[in-house]
Amino acid sequence: MEAMIGRPIDRIDGHLKVTGAARYAAEFRVPGVVHAVLVQSTIAAGSIAGFDLREAQGMPGVLAIITPDNAARLSHPANVPQAMVGPLLQNDDILFNGQHVGVVVAETLEQAQAAAAAVGVHYHRGEPSTSMDAMLGQAYKPKHFRNGQRPPDSNRGDPDGTFHSGAVKLDTTYVTPIEHHNPIEPHATIAAWNGGKLTVWTTTQGISGTQAALAGQFGIDKSDVRVLCPYLGAGFGCKGNTWPPATLAALAARTVKRPVKLVLTRAQMFTSNGYRPRTIQKLKLASDINGSLVSVRHDGFSSMSQPSLGEFCESVGLATEMLYACPNVGVTHRLVALNASLPTYMRAPGEASGVFALESAMDELAVGLKMDPIEFRLRNYAETDPHENKPFASKALRACYQQGAEAFGWEKRSAGPRSMRDGNILIGWGFATSTYPTNRMPSSAKARMDRDGSVVVQCGTQDIGTGTYTVMTQVASETLGVPMQRIRFELGDSDLPPAPVSGGSMTVASVAPSVLAVCRALVDKIKDLALADADAGWRGQSRDALRISDGLVIGADRRVPISALLERGNRSFVEAEAGTRPGAEKQKFSMHAFGAQFAEVRVDPDLGEIRVSRFVGAFDAGHILNAKTARSQLIGGITYGIGMALLEETLVDGETGRIVNSNVAEYLMPVNADVPDIQTIVVPNDDTNSNPLGAKGIGELPMVGVAAAIANAVYHATGVRVRKVPIRIEDVLTEV
Ligand code: MOS
């Protein structure tokens, strides 16, 4: 068998997806299913005074109208982070506009929609707090920063005392907006009870987490909840938690004693399942005259919901702690409570917004020093992690800088702003560093080979659209010596061996080691059968004397079909189980992926129109398991970053706390015309310090630094430093 890991194999689920055969949550056919529609608050603060249900109750097909007045009480599972109690119809408090205040269940979707529209809600109106800027003075420290794994603040050296000694100084503020994930597949759940057992088909990045959350909320055993999610139309973080709609679908199903389907509208996706919070980031950096950083302060504020709903903090300062070798660094994280729904992880949570600020600031300092921006980064290159005082598990960032710069043609850049033109058009070249942590969690897997040589490998992981099916099949194929077509990889079912949430770019690093281990265990079992087999004639030899390929056990002298071994052993299959977990590597090493982002923008000086015309990203993401799906991730991440830089922004009406662009017509995302030719470079690096596959994770890294690279390019083109995203025409027009 040839090597399979690393090859640019087409997605094995591609055909199923383009032909519509892949079933997404809302598409499962469950007999007797009825439909639920959410009723949402039209005020942002206060409480429910009462409902007027007379009209809705009499409408055709209506089976139930569930409100806080009659909803079953749910438990607040202690083991579920960010559990949202308020919006689960458990009390009358209104904490944000769009909060779920009722669920209407009817025979058809149209009947449920009509009745939901006829539900009258009376409120005691409160005064909503909607301005982050106005509330900044009341910012508070997060209590569960990074799930309580570390304090929200850190300090090394004396950043405040040394700032004034710098030759070039910067003291400024960067702002990033609320952004919504907008996966193509909206949230959807079908919930069905059978006695005390609950089955949900739901779109989730973590079937195990959803299983635990629902079991906790309904006070039943985890083994009585089955969560199924074979395919997702992406998630980007908004399907990482168990959000109220999934719970409310299960609650509704229990109420009407029928299977219930609940699918969110696009508008409901803006208030039901998190978003990237707005950030205000104060940066103070000082460099000596030679370009060595002497002091860095990064004080981050991120917008939050009301604290009773839970907590999420955009961890903007974490990259600042480790990216550059500066002896004096201070980082703080604060939250600002607003009448808004709960924010959550969104692709590269923390790093995407934090590195926009940090790498914009680094560019500003380089300009002040009259130093090439890459040279400035190299002067401050961290050979070891300066925050944790540990070696990096691996770090090929220098190679990213070099290879990216060469591919982009960086040496041809003229330094001054407004110094490069194409006719009338201003050309800008900008650069930024990217980084994202390498994460790993425990996972487990099963594998079985049947007598006909076909293999099933099972793991309760997810494929959020990134290629888990394909990559894991490659790992199994190479390890077992079985062609990919003979292997079925099963995931997305909580009855399968558990695996972690598909978040934090850690699916490959967490799951592939278990797939590798279980396939190796299966190989050993097959070899043991061969060694014990009288006819094979290998008794007394060691496993090492044998190898397995294409359905054969191969020894020095002969080959024996595995099917024959199983037949003689009177077995119809051979199977194995394995689990793997991270070792002590996080204690020994600082584990991160890295990249270098290069943007070219073209700015029309008359119109202020900004176009990204070229983009090069060079990445150290460790060992790449599939060159094609990896490239898709890199292009997707850079595209996501273009959206952050120039387009994406959720707008909230200050008076009502209502999101005014809760649709994909007015919440702008990059379309093909906004995305230039993107060149991606993968710097070879096999990081076996981090995990046996040498992979670092690739889902979030490529969007980090993109917004800064583009903002830096806009400065280079126009001479206008824009310290917020998205950068709009009007931000550059006045001075262009
Ligand atoms: Mo990602 S924001 O960890 O799904």
XYZ file of C-alpha atoms and ligand atoms in Angstrom:
740
model
C 0.000 0.000 0.000
C 1.267 3.422 -0.883
C 1.255 6.239 1.648
C -2.200 7.780 1.965
C -1.664 10.378 4.687
C -0.957 13.774 3.204
C -2.309 13.094 -0.267
C -4.786 15.540 -1.834
C -7.639 13.023 -1.803
C -11.067 14.257 -2.902
C -13.587 14.437 -0.105
C -15.293 11.064 0.164
C -18.554 12.774 1.143
C -18.382 15.181 -1.799
C -20.598 13.118 -4.072
C -23.186 12.616 -1.344
C -23.292 16.345 -0.732
C -23.595 17.556 -4.293
C -26.282 14.989 -5.054
C -28.281 15.864 -1.953
C -27.877 12.385 -0.504
C -26.083 13.626 2.617
C -28.730 14.104 5.302
C -28.558 17.249 7.407
C -30.389 17.605 10.722
C -33.621 19.067 9.346
C -33.764 16.498 6.551
C -34.226 13.327 8.569
C -37.615 11.803 8.045
C -39.133 11.068 11.399
C -42.676 9.703 11.250
C -45.299 11.903 12.887
C -43.018 14.917 13.168
C -44.662 18.253 14.009
C -43.210 21.732 13.825
C -42.077 24.276 16.368
C -41.605 28.003 15.807
C -40.000 30.370 18.283
C -41.652 33.523 19.585
C -39.084 36.206 20.348
C -38.987 39.234 22.548
C -39.371 42.613 20.856
C -37.843 44.470 23.782
C -34.299 44.194 25.136
C -34.799 44.639 28.863
C -37.584 44.170 31.389
C -39.930 41.296 31.955
C -42.952 39.553 30.540
C -46.190 40.944 31.993
C -48.382 38.338 30.368
C -49.431 36.629 27.176
C -52.486 37.006 25.011
C -52.928 33.571 23.499
C -56.642 33.652 22.627
C -56.189 34.061 18.905
C -53.214 31.719 18.544
C -54.774 28.931 20.598
C -57.763 28.715 18.304
C -55.773 28.520 15.104
C -55.729 25.359 12.998
C -53.198 22.678 13.774
C -51.918 24.241 16.983
C -50.808 21.590 19.459
C -49.161 23.647 22.174
C -48.053 27.136 23.050
C -45.221 26.850 25.518
C -44.293 29.928 27.547
C -42.611 30.509 30.919
C -46.131 30.171 32.390
C -46.420 26.516 31.481
C -42.968 25.293 30.418
C -41.567 22.292 32.233
C -38.778 23.186 34.665
C -35.313 22.248 33.489
C -32.180 21.632 35.484
C -29.148 23.821 35.148
C -26.441 21.258 34.499
C -23.396 22.232 36.487
C -21.122 20.472 34.036
C -22.283 22.544 31.077
C -20.328 25.737 30.521
C -22.376 28.741 29.508
C -25.663 26.986 30.228
C -28.358 29.469 29.434
C -31.209 29.331 31.872
C -33.067 32.587 31.244
C -33.952 32.024 27.623
C -35.164 28.478 28.218
C -38.609 29.750 29.219
C -37.770 29.276 32.893
C -38.671 32.781 34.103
C -40.166 36.087 32.944
C -36.956 38.097 32.678
C -36.145 39.737 29.370
C -32.425 40.279 28.943
C -32.107 40.927 25.208
C -34.100 41.690 22.127
C -34.870 38.487 20.266
C -34.865 36.338 23.405
C -37.079 33.294 23.070
C -40.262 33.868 25.058
C -42.383 31.089 23.642
C -42.558 28.070 21.369
C -45.591 27.311 19.240
C -46.011 23.721 18.105
C -48.383 22.840 15.271
C -49.004 20.080 12.759
C -47.384 21.992 9.906
C -44.660 24.589 9.730
C -47.037 27.125 8.208
C -49.573 26.618 10.988
C -46.883 27.059 13.598
C -45.576 30.205 11.907
C -49.063 31.712 11.678
C -49.884 30.942 15.294
C -46.496 32.220 16.503
C -47.204 35.500 14.730
C -50.544 35.710 16.526
C -49.085 35.298 20.028
C -49.457 38.532 21.968
C -46.810 39.399 24.570
C -47.176 42.183 27.112
C -44.044 43.538 28.711
C -42.853 45.573 31.619
C -40.293 47.614 29.739
C -36.907 48.306 31.227
C -34.179 50.575 29.991
C -31.791 48.499 27.874
C -28.077 48.949 28.119
C -26.821 48.793 24.554
C -23.739 50.985 24.356
C -20.451 49.298 25.116
C -18.638 52.632 25.044
C -21.014 54.100 27.616
C -20.586 51.068 29.886
C -16.799 50.800 29.625
C -16.327 52.285 33.107
C -18.287 49.382 34.570
C -16.245 46.674 32.874
C -15.638 43.636 35.052
C -13.190 40.783 35.273
C -14.290 37.497 33.722
C -14.902 34.814 36.338
C -14.476 31.792 34.092
C -11.800 32.995 31.687
C -10.884 30.139 29.298
C -13.152 27.878 31.354
C -11.269 28.851 34.487
C -7.999 27.395 33.233
C -6.050 30.593 33.732
C -6.500 34.111 35.108
C -7.701 36.827 32.728
C -4.678 39.030 33.427
C -0.992 38.385 33.077
C 2.124 40.397 33.589
C 5.826 39.871 33.027
C 8.482 42.418 33.761
C 7.384 46.019 34.142
C 5.418 47.113 31.075
C 4.164 50.356 32.605
C 7.499 51.451 34.062
C 9.456 50.758 30.879
C 7.012 52.235 28.352
C 8.428 55.755 28.613
C 11.979 54.556 27.966
C 11.038 53.546 24.401
C 12.405 55.514 21.447
C 9.277 54.890 19.397
C 5.971 54.613 21.217
C 2.385 53.883 20.373
C -0.622 54.328 22.641
C -3.863 53.775 20.795
C -7.147 51.896 20.581
C -8.464 49.347 18.090
C -12.073 48.267 17.730
C -13.611 45.160 16.228
C -17.365 44.751 15.731
C -19.915 42.112 16.598
C -19.708 39.437 13.923
C -22.030 36.516 13.266
C -20.900 33.104 12.044
C -23.576 32.628 9.406
C -22.957 28.987 8.503
C -24.878 27.992 5.408
C -26.912 25.468 7.409
C -28.979 27.172 10.103
C -29.531 25.637 13.490
C -31.965 22.759 13.252
C -33.107 20.033 15.611
C -35.547 17.168 15.408
C -36.270 15.778 18.866
C -38.137 12.553 19.578
C -38.902 10.936 22.932
C -39.464 7.246 23.335
C -40.526 6.800 26.942
C -37.708 8.348 28.945
C -35.239 8.198 26.077
C -34.502 11.151 23.870
C -33.144 11.078 20.322
C -32.099 14.310 18.646
C -30.965 14.933 15.128
C -29.262 18.251 15.499
C -26.565 20.311 13.868
C -23.763 20.449 16.396
C -19.985 20.667 16.484
C -20.042 18.426 19.550
C -22.414 15.489 19.849
C -20.959 14.444 23.220
C -21.432 17.925 24.657
C -25.003 18.093 23.377
C -25.708 14.682 24.855
C -24.370 15.788 28.254
C -26.192 19.131 28.164
C -29.589 17.665 27.261
C -29.231 14.852 29.783
C -28.419 17.413 32.472
C -31.244 19.755 31.546
C -33.867 17.013 31.452
C -32.447 15.201 34.464
C -31.905 11.913 32.656
C -28.931 9.679 32.191
C -26.507 10.444 29.369
C -27.078 6.966 28.024
C -30.746 7.885 27.534
C -29.870 10.658 25.084
C -28.748 9.870 21.560
C -27.428 12.690 19.416
C -27.060 12.228 15.677
C -25.243 14.565 13.359
C -23.621 12.913 10.342
C -23.158 16.163 8.388
C -22.970 19.854 9.177
C -23.266 22.806 6.886
C -20.405 24.421 8.817
C -20.412 25.908 12.302
C -17.465 28.281 12.793
C -18.097 28.028 16.539
C -21.827 28.792 16.716
C -22.614 25.089 16.971
C -20.065 24.396 19.673
C -22.465 24.795 22.583
C -25.936 23.430 23.118
C -27.993 26.511 22.453
C -31.621 27.049 23.562
C -33.286 25.959 20.300
C -32.029 22.376 20.675
C -33.264 22.234 24.271
C -36.576 23.886 23.385
C -37.179 21.368 20.582
C -36.733 18.538 23.094
C -38.947 20.360 25.594
C -41.632 20.843 22.954
C -41.454 17.190 21.919
C -41.954 16.123 25.498
C -44.868 18.523 25.862
C -46.818 17.397 22.785
C -45.613 13.771 22.941
C -44.703 13.871 19.256
C -41.380 14.294 17.462
C -40.744 18.005 16.967
C -38.680 19.792 14.349
C -37.344 23.267 15.043
C -35.369 25.105 12.355
C -34.147 28.647 12.897
C -34.687 31.361 10.362
C -31.619 33.304 9.253
C -32.784 36.248 11.358
C -33.125 34.013 14.432
C -29.535 32.876 13.870
C -28.475 36.364 14.988
C -29.885 36.062 18.534
C -30.000 32.331 19.294
C -26.506 30.896 19.068
C -23.814 33.381 19.887
C -21.604 35.751 17.956
C -18.130 37.223 18.123
C -18.379 40.016 20.692
C -17.371 43.581 19.944
C -13.933 44.428 21.297
C -12.219 47.635 22.339
C -8.490 47.044 22.652
C -6.059 49.518 24.141
C -2.503 48.909 23.052
C 0.622 50.540 24.363
C 3.844 49.472 22.704
C 7.332 50.875 22.890
C 10.427 49.933 20.950
C 14.039 50.962 21.303
C 15.734 52.677 18.392
C 17.000 49.359 17.021
C 13.543 47.840 16.809
C 13.594 45.716 19.965
C 10.303 45.846 21.845
C 10.754 47.185 25.353
C 7.147 47.297 26.529
C 3.788 45.899 25.441
C 0.386 46.441 27.059
C -2.779 44.919 25.651
C -5.944 45.765 27.560
C -8.949 44.121 25.987
C -12.637 44.760 26.605
C -15.273 42.569 25.034
C -19.005 42.971 24.960
C -21.096 40.511 26.899
C -24.665 39.616 27.641
C -26.123 39.919 31.117
C -23.927 37.857 33.494
C -26.848 35.673 34.588
C -26.860 34.097 31.111
C -23.320 32.814 31.332
C -19.991 34.177 30.279
C -17.836 34.447 27.224
C -14.723 36.542 26.834
C -12.911 37.193 23.558
C -9.380 36.364 24.691
C -7.679 39.057 22.642
C -4.410 39.206 24.565
C -3.241 35.595 24.504
C -1.292 35.853 21.252
C 0.277 39.059 22.562
C 1.748 37.129 25.479
C 3.671 34.651 23.361
C 4.262 36.052 19.901
C 7.232 38.350 20.478
C 10.269 38.242 22.720
C 9.591 41.306 24.824
C 10.628 41.309 28.504
C 7.801 43.599 29.673
C 4.296 42.537 28.720
C 0.963 43.148 30.418
C -2.384 41.763 29.303
C -5.857 42.224 30.751
C -9.309 41.025 29.717
C -12.526 42.720 30.811
C -16.199 42.248 30.026
C -18.884 44.839 29.445
C -22.411 43.677 30.242
C -25.101 44.690 27.772
C -28.644 43.709 26.936
C -27.540 41.367 24.205
C -27.595 37.618 23.710
C -24.602 35.601 24.850
C -21.491 35.833 22.683
C -19.439 32.753 21.911
C -16.471 31.309 20.064
C -16.217 32.376 16.446
C -13.465 31.104 14.173
C -10.165 31.925 15.889
C -11.948 33.364 18.944
C -9.633 35.855 20.623
C -6.793 35.500 18.152
C -8.692 36.910 15.154
C -9.615 40.136 16.957
C -6.554 40.336 19.173
C -4.042 39.840 16.388
C -5.825 42.478 14.291
C -4.931 44.945 17.032
C -1.460 43.603 17.823
C -0.318 43.292 14.224
C -1.759 46.691 13.291
C 0.173 48.139 16.214
C 3.358 46.334 15.162
C 2.954 47.861 11.695
C 2.508 51.307 13.214
C 5.703 50.871 15.214
C 7.597 49.646 12.141
C 6.473 52.794 10.325
C 7.665 54.878 13.282
C 11.017 53.095 13.229
C 11.253 53.396 9.431
C 11.930 49.679 9.461
C 10.615 46.988 7.147
C 7.655 45.356 8.921
C 9.057 41.835 8.501
C 12.485 42.903 9.683
C 10.802 44.403 12.760
C 9.085 41.069 13.502
C 12.377 39.223 13.060
C 14.131 41.557 15.520
C 11.590 40.424 18.106
C 11.324 36.783 17.046
C 10.555 34.568 20.041
C 12.861 31.550 19.922
C 11.104 30.141 22.967
C 7.719 31.017 24.441
C 8.476 34.164 26.446
C 5.285 33.906 28.482
C 5.422 30.258 29.522
C 9.223 30.064 29.446
C 9.085 26.846 27.467
C 10.422 25.721 24.122
C 7.950 25.635 21.281
C 6.936 22.121 20.272
C 7.946 23.381 16.852
C 7.986 26.757 15.163
C 8.668 27.321 11.481
C 7.547 30.951 11.450
C 10.821 32.194 9.955
C 10.262 29.915 6.992
C 6.687 31.262 6.702
C 8.038 34.838 6.581
C 10.666 33.901 3.994
C 8.534 31.762 1.718
C 5.532 34.074 1.933
C 7.623 37.156 1.221
C 9.293 35.499 -1.730
C 6.022 34.304 -3.247
C 4.462 37.733 -2.744
C 7.467 39.651 -4.090
C 7.758 41.663 -0.874
C 11.278 42.896 -1.709
C 9.797 45.006 -4.530
C 7.714 46.982 -2.022
C 8.553 50.653 -1.719
C 8.269 51.700 1.872
C 6.374 54.955 1.865
C 2.601 55.202 1.939
C 0.996 56.222 -1.382
C 4.248 55.302 -3.129
C 2.913 52.512 -5.324
C 0.362 53.103 -8.039
C -1.145 51.456 -11.052
C -2.253 54.426 -13.107
C -4.625 56.307 -10.861
C -5.140 53.418 -8.469
C -3.245 53.362 -5.172
C -1.559 50.053 -4.432
C -0.861 48.916 -0.878
C 1.110 45.932 0.376
C 0.561 44.841 3.945
C 1.872 42.094 6.156
C 0.930 40.449 9.445
C 1.865 37.404 11.509
C -0.639 34.671 12.287
C -0.715 32.248 15.183
C -3.143 29.854 16.813
C -2.684 27.313 19.630
C -2.341 23.601 18.957
C -4.958 21.801 21.005
C -5.745 18.186 21.701
C -8.264 16.304 23.830
C -8.952 12.636 24.631
C -10.802 10.549 22.063
C -11.592 6.924 21.377
C -12.384 4.725 18.400
C -13.416 1.253 17.298
C -12.412 -0.646 14.185
C -13.689 -3.851 12.664
C -12.567 -5.849 9.646
C -15.034 -8.289 8.163
C -14.183 -11.524 6.416
C -14.645 -9.885 3.024
C -11.863 -7.443 3.913
C -14.107 -4.422 4.361
C -13.444 -2.197 7.354
C -15.611 -0.013 9.566
C -13.913 2.568 11.780
C -16.104 4.399 14.271
C -15.593 7.512 16.332
C -18.135 9.906 17.828
C -16.528 12.927 16.239
C -17.997 15.404 13.756
C -17.259 16.543 10.218
C -18.122 20.220 10.234
C -17.470 20.323 6.522
C -13.710 20.306 6.802
C -12.956 16.719 5.781
C -12.991 14.542 8.917
C -14.526 11.600 7.023
C -11.849 11.806 4.370
C -8.805 12.432 6.526
C -9.654 9.720 9.056
C -10.262 7.247 6.238
C -6.816 8.108 4.896
C -5.235 7.429 8.291
C -7.095 4.102 8.540
C -6.231 3.147 4.978
C -2.526 3.723 5.394
C -2.375 2.032 8.781
C -4.408 -1.013 7.791
C -3.085 -1.353 4.262
C -6.659 -1.348 3.016
C -7.807 0.799 0.075
C -9.989 3.764 1.045
C -12.981 2.419 -0.884
C -13.035 -0.626 1.408
C -13.232 1.510 4.558
C -16.299 3.162 6.010
C -15.598 5.800 8.649
C -18.607 6.466 10.856
C -19.028 9.564 13.005
C -21.757 11.889 14.254
C -23.547 9.443 16.569
C -23.244 9.656 20.343
C -23.529 5.849 20.534
C -20.045 5.697 18.996
C -16.877 5.948 21.109
C -16.655 9.519 22.433
C -14.557 12.302 20.934
C -14.239 16.006 21.720
C -16.066 18.971 20.276
C -14.915 19.952 16.789
C -13.620 23.320 17.893
C -10.303 24.893 18.689
C -8.885 23.420 15.462
C -8.309 20.163 17.304
C -10.271 17.437 15.531
C -7.343 16.001 13.584
C -4.909 16.283 16.501
C -7.415 14.679 18.895
C -9.138 12.065 16.755
C -6.464 10.918 14.311
C -4.260 9.506 17.124
C -7.143 7.238 18.182
C -7.823 6.172 14.610
C -4.131 5.418 14.251
C -4.085 3.520 17.549
C -7.199 1.470 16.859
C -6.009 0.524 13.389
C -2.615 -0.485 14.775
C -4.426 -2.566 17.393
C -6.467 -4.186 14.650
C -3.321 -4.954 12.670
C -1.807 -6.566 15.772
C -4.897 -8.713 16.273
C -4.805 -9.862 12.681
C -1.105 -10.650 12.999
C -1.794 -12.608 16.174
C -4.413 -14.631 14.309
C -1.855 -15.303 11.597
C 0.834 -16.280 14.107
C -1.579 -18.673 15.810
C -2.856 -20.147 12.555
C -1.539 -23.690 11.965
C -1.703 -23.502 8.159
C 0.109 -20.198 7.893
C 3.251 -21.715 9.360
C 4.347 -18.620 11.255
C 4.055 -20.025 14.777
C 6.765 -18.825 17.087
C 7.588 -15.819 14.934
C 7.045 -12.235 16.063
C 4.523 -9.671 14.828
C 7.389 -7.723 13.321
C 8.001 -10.530 10.852
C 4.613 -9.837 9.284
C 2.949 -6.940 7.572
C -0.514 -6.354 6.233
C -1.456 -5.036 2.835
C -4.442 -5.302 0.532
C -6.209 -8.008 2.514
C -3.099 -10.156 2.919
C -0.818 -10.988 5.796
C 2.641 -10.958 4.290
C 5.602 -12.782 5.775
C 9.090 -13.366 4.427
C 8.106 -16.578 2.727
C 4.434 -16.386 1.900
C 1.215 -14.385 1.921
C -2.023 -15.488 3.517
C -5.396 -13.838 2.830
C -6.943 -12.382 5.994
C -10.276 -13.835 4.858
C -8.761 -17.337 5.003
C -7.450 -16.712 8.525
C -10.869 -15.595 9.698
C -12.554 -18.526 8.009
C -10.224 -21.072 9.573
C -10.591 -19.319 12.921
C -14.362 -19.496 12.498
C -14.685 -15.742 12.872
C -16.763 -13.389 10.773
C -14.766 -10.334 11.825
C -11.914 -9.064 13.937
C -12.264 -5.866 15.914
C -10.366 -3.535 18.219
C -10.937 -0.519 20.432
C -8.541 2.208 21.456
C -8.458 5.524 23.212
C -5.777 8.175 23.226
C -5.222 11.307 25.245
C -2.720 14.104 25.366
C 0.372 13.351 27.410
C 2.652 15.757 29.197
C 3.484 17.700 26.022
C 1.592 20.830 27.116
C 3.727 20.910 30.253
C 6.941 20.489 28.290
C 6.180 22.588 25.244
C 4.392 25.671 24.082
C 2.251 24.398 21.206
C 1.237 26.770 18.436
C 0.759 26.981 14.679
C 2.078 29.992 12.798
C 1.709 31.870 9.561
C 2.613 34.925 7.535
C -0.127 36.864 5.750
C 0.512 39.153 2.779
C -2.183 41.353 1.260
C -2.270 43.601 -1.766
C -5.076 46.155 -1.932
C -6.071 48.494 -4.707
C -7.743 51.700 -3.548
C -9.544 54.028 -5.920
C -8.520 57.531 -4.768
C -11.698 59.096 -6.149
C -14.185 56.589 -4.782
C -12.385 55.153 -1.763
C -13.277 51.674 -2.969
C -10.931 49.075 -1.472
C -10.294 45.826 -3.280
C -8.073 42.997 -2.117
C -6.316 42.129 -5.352
C -3.807 39.529 -4.206
C -3.258 37.463 -1.098
C -0.468 35.114 -0.069
C -0.561 33.115 3.152
C 2.319 30.877 4.250
C 1.614 28.528 7.151
C 3.276 26.199 9.599
C 0.345 23.996 10.552
C 2.487 20.963 11.228
C 2.053 17.815 9.192
C -0.738 18.111 6.642
C -2.937 15.004 6.430
C -4.728 15.927 3.209
C -3.233 18.605 1.022
C -6.549 19.333 -0.690
C -8.853 19.704 2.306
C -6.066 21.649 4.031
C -5.870 24.067 1.122
C -9.648 24.505 1.308
C -9.284 25.389 4.994
C -6.539 27.890 4.232
C -8.520 29.572 1.469
C -11.649 29.524 3.631
C -9.840 31.096 6.576
C -8.309 33.846 4.471
C -11.716 34.517 2.935
C -13.174 34.741 6.437
C -10.433 37.256 7.241
C -11.275 39.341 4.175
C -14.830 39.470 5.492
C -13.557 40.652 8.864
C -11.333 43.287 7.291
C -13.769 44.879 4.886
C -17.330 43.641 5.230
C -18.669 41.903 8.308
C -20.382 43.890 11.038
C -23.525 43.272 13.023
C -25.345 46.512 13.694
C -27.439 47.017 16.810
C -30.048 49.740 17.172
C -29.103 51.582 20.352
C -32.669 52.449 21.256
C -34.192 48.979 21.065
C -31.170 46.684 21.291
C -32.411 45.083 18.114
C -30.039 43.775 15.465
C -30.912 45.648 12.307
C -29.031 43.643 9.685
C -30.021 40.119 10.694
C -29.948 38.794 7.153
C -27.285 37.906 4.632
C -28.253 40.767 2.328
C -27.235 43.441 4.830
C -24.763 41.477 6.937
C -22.078 41.581 4.282
C -19.870 38.584 3.680
C -17.291 38.106 0.963
C -18.647 36.748 -2.300
C -16.482 35.474 -5.135
C -16.028 38.963 -6.552
C -14.525 40.103 -3.233
C -11.980 37.307 -3.085
C -8.840 37.511 -5.201
C -6.557 34.751 -6.257
C -5.290 33.354 -2.964
C -1.916 31.673 -2.896
C -1.383 29.334 0.018
C 1.972 27.916 1.033
C 2.398 25.107 3.491
C 5.787 25.072 5.165
C 6.667 21.422 5.805
C 6.891 20.679 9.505
C 6.194 17.418 11.265
C 5.366 18.400 14.843
C 5.475 15.035 16.587
C 6.135 16.809 19.887
C 2.484 17.837 19.772
C 0.838 14.581 18.696
C 1.724 11.335 16.890
C 0.404 12.616 13.554
C 2.544 15.753 13.710
C -0.480 17.918 12.855
C -1.113 21.293 14.492
C -4.649 22.073 13.332
C -5.602 24.303 10.477
C -9.198 25.493 10.889
C -8.608 28.843 12.578
C -4.968 29.743 11.926
C -5.495 31.025 8.352
C -7.943 33.755 9.349
C -5.669 35.158 12.056
C -3.696 38.170 10.845
C -5.664 38.625 7.631
C -7.531 41.706 8.850
C -4.284 43.300 10.064
C -2.476 42.494 6.811
C -5.294 44.202 4.894
C -5.476 47.183 7.269
C -1.704 47.549 6.964
C -2.015 47.380 3.181
C -4.727 50.057 3.271
C -2.359 52.273 5.257
C 0.435 51.608 2.788
C -1.868 52.470 -0.129
C -3.494 55.571 1.334
C -1.535 56.800 4.338
C -4.717 56.442 6.393
C -4.423 54.253 9.476
C -7.791 52.674 10.152
C -7.885 51.202 13.643
C -11.175 49.391 13.352
C -12.771 46.801 11.144
C -14.549 46.552 8.854
C -12.667 49.224 6.934
C -15.207 51.130 4.893
C -14.989 53.489 1.954
C -15.751 56.431 4.238
C -12.810 55.572 6.493
C -10.313 56.312 3.747
C -12.257 58.660 1.477
C -11.711 61.873 3.426
C -7.982 61.754 3.047
C -7.656 59.857 -0.195
Mo -14.125 27.038 16.599
S -14.617 29.020 16.967
O -13.322 26.634 18.035
O -15.556 26.261 16.238
